[in-house]
């Protein structure tokens, strides 16, 4: 055990050193403008950019470089949006030539006003998510979805107390599409309690099997979480009933393709703002609770492909359900009940 952690430590140091060398390491003297520009140049120098997406990244007008936005009326960088613009389904050729890879320089820490960082759908193959992202303390939006990162999600991200959107999802499970899939996992999620401003959490196909059922209690503490996507996260076991259900803002919960092997999670019946519940293909069994028919805002309910789940649609529809639009309950997706 100890040997492993020493090895891990050495690897971390090596990683840090190689990252520092890959980035050109400007000495940042002079005014803020120079420092913002140098930070971006260092960041670029670490990246591999075969299609020259960053060809505009030269000269001093960095607020107009591709993917960069500055705060209105200032030269402080607030946004770096380098998501791959070509979804792979449409144009494979373009997609693969547009992917960025390489190293991500810690120089980004110098961008004190940075609020949006989007590196989604790139190819940072097998690289861990940089720990220093947890030091970008003004971030409100971080999108690393399908960007090729792998390994443990660093707990440092829990320092991002302004973060509202965190997307670490991959679009497909590993066996469907290797290039776009995550090899990310989480060992414990207590650090997420620090994400007090979080509204949107996307972690589809991140391996949460080591977290057990703790995710419910931890996420229950996030005061304004409204959208939760945990499809295919290898979640299993019965849900604990949070002793006090907060989730006051939760509107969307999508936790399909897990292995719960449990009854329907009754605590969801106390989450009055729910608009959409999707727990398809997750080995739920027992009865569909009639209480679902009393959720005042529910529009989408998908419990399909849970082979041992039973319930009465007519009884459900007899409840005060005003807004339900899509109801998928069958073992076979093709049968659908719609109501306006
Ligand atoms: C930024 O400045 C422009 C021109 O001064 C103005 O039209 C625009 O509304 C401002 N945008 C924001 C987000 O303040
Ligand atoms: C872009 O992605 C494709 C598919 O994963 C890969 O073959 C190619 O090497 C990548 N390009 C770079 C520069 O990483
Ligand atoms: C993250 O990026 C992907 C791909 O660019 C996009 O589809 C997704 O909506 C983004 N997530 C959020 C929360 O904006
Ligand atoms: C960020 O989080 C890590 C791990 O949770 C912690 O050890 C560290 O002290 C934090 N750093 C700051 C600047 O808050
Ligand atoms: C998730 O991690 C567990 C434990 O490390 C492993 O046994 C399992 O195969 C992983 N699941 C997937 C889908 O990769
Ligand atoms: C519920 O939310 C309140 C206010 O955000 C918080 O103080 C409390 O600790 C939360 N309770 C639980 C069990 O998470
Ligand atoms: C529920 O999730 C599954 C898997 O992600 C998806 O295929 C299905 O369309 C979703 N159902 C609804 C009603 O959105």
mmCIF file of C-alpha atoms and ligand atoms in Angstrom, residues 48 50 92 95-97 99-101 123 125 179, ligand 2:
data_model
loop_
_atom_site.group_PDB
_atom_site.id
_atom_site.type_symbol
_atom_site.label_atom_id
_atom_site.label_comp_id
_atom_site.label_asym_id
_atom_site.label_seq_id
_atom_site.Cartn_x
_atom_site.Cartn_y
_atom_site.Cartn_z
ATOM 1 C CA UNK A 48 -1.014 19.706 -30.029
ATOM 2 C CA UNK A 50 -2.692 19.472 -35.999
ATOM 3 C CA UNK A 92 -15.563 11.935 -38.826
ATOM 4 C CA UNK A 95 -13.700 15.739 -36.193
ATOM 5 C CA UNK A 96 -10.427 13.953 -35.906
ATOM 6 C CA UNK A 97 -8.449 16.739 -37.497
ATOM 7 C CA UNK A 99 -9.159 17.504 -31.925
ATOM 8 C CA UNK A 100 -6.700 19.098 -29.586
ATOM 9 C CA UNK A 101 -4.419 17.029 -27.435
ATOM 10 C CA UNK A 123 -8.439 13.981 -27.401
ATOM 11 C CA UNK A 125 -5.746 10.770 -24.374
ATOM 12 C CA UNK A 179 -12.557 7.411 -28.630
HETATM 13 C C1 LIG B 2 -7.658 12.861 -33.079
HETATM 14 O O1 LIG B 2 -8.489 11.751 -32.814
HETATM 15 C C2 LIG B 2 -8.259 10.627 -33.646
HETATM 16 C C3 LIG B 2 -9.255 9.592 -33.236
HETATM 17 O O2 LIG B 2 -9.124 9.395 -31.859
HETATM 18 C C4 LIG B 2 -6.834 10.128 -33.478
HETATM 19 O O3 LIG B 2 -6.605 9.055 -34.361
HETATM 20 C C5 LIG B 2 -5.867 11.252 -33.789
HETATM 21 O O4 LIG B 2 -4.548 10.834 -33.506
HETATM 22 C C6 LIG B 2 -6.206 12.450 -32.935
HETATM 23 N N1 LIG B 2 -5.340 13.537 -33.274
HETATM 24 C C7 LIG B 2 -4.545 14.077 -32.394
HETATM 25 C C8 LIG B 2 -3.686 15.175 -32.878
HETATM 26 O O5 LIG B 2 -4.513 13.722 -31.227
#
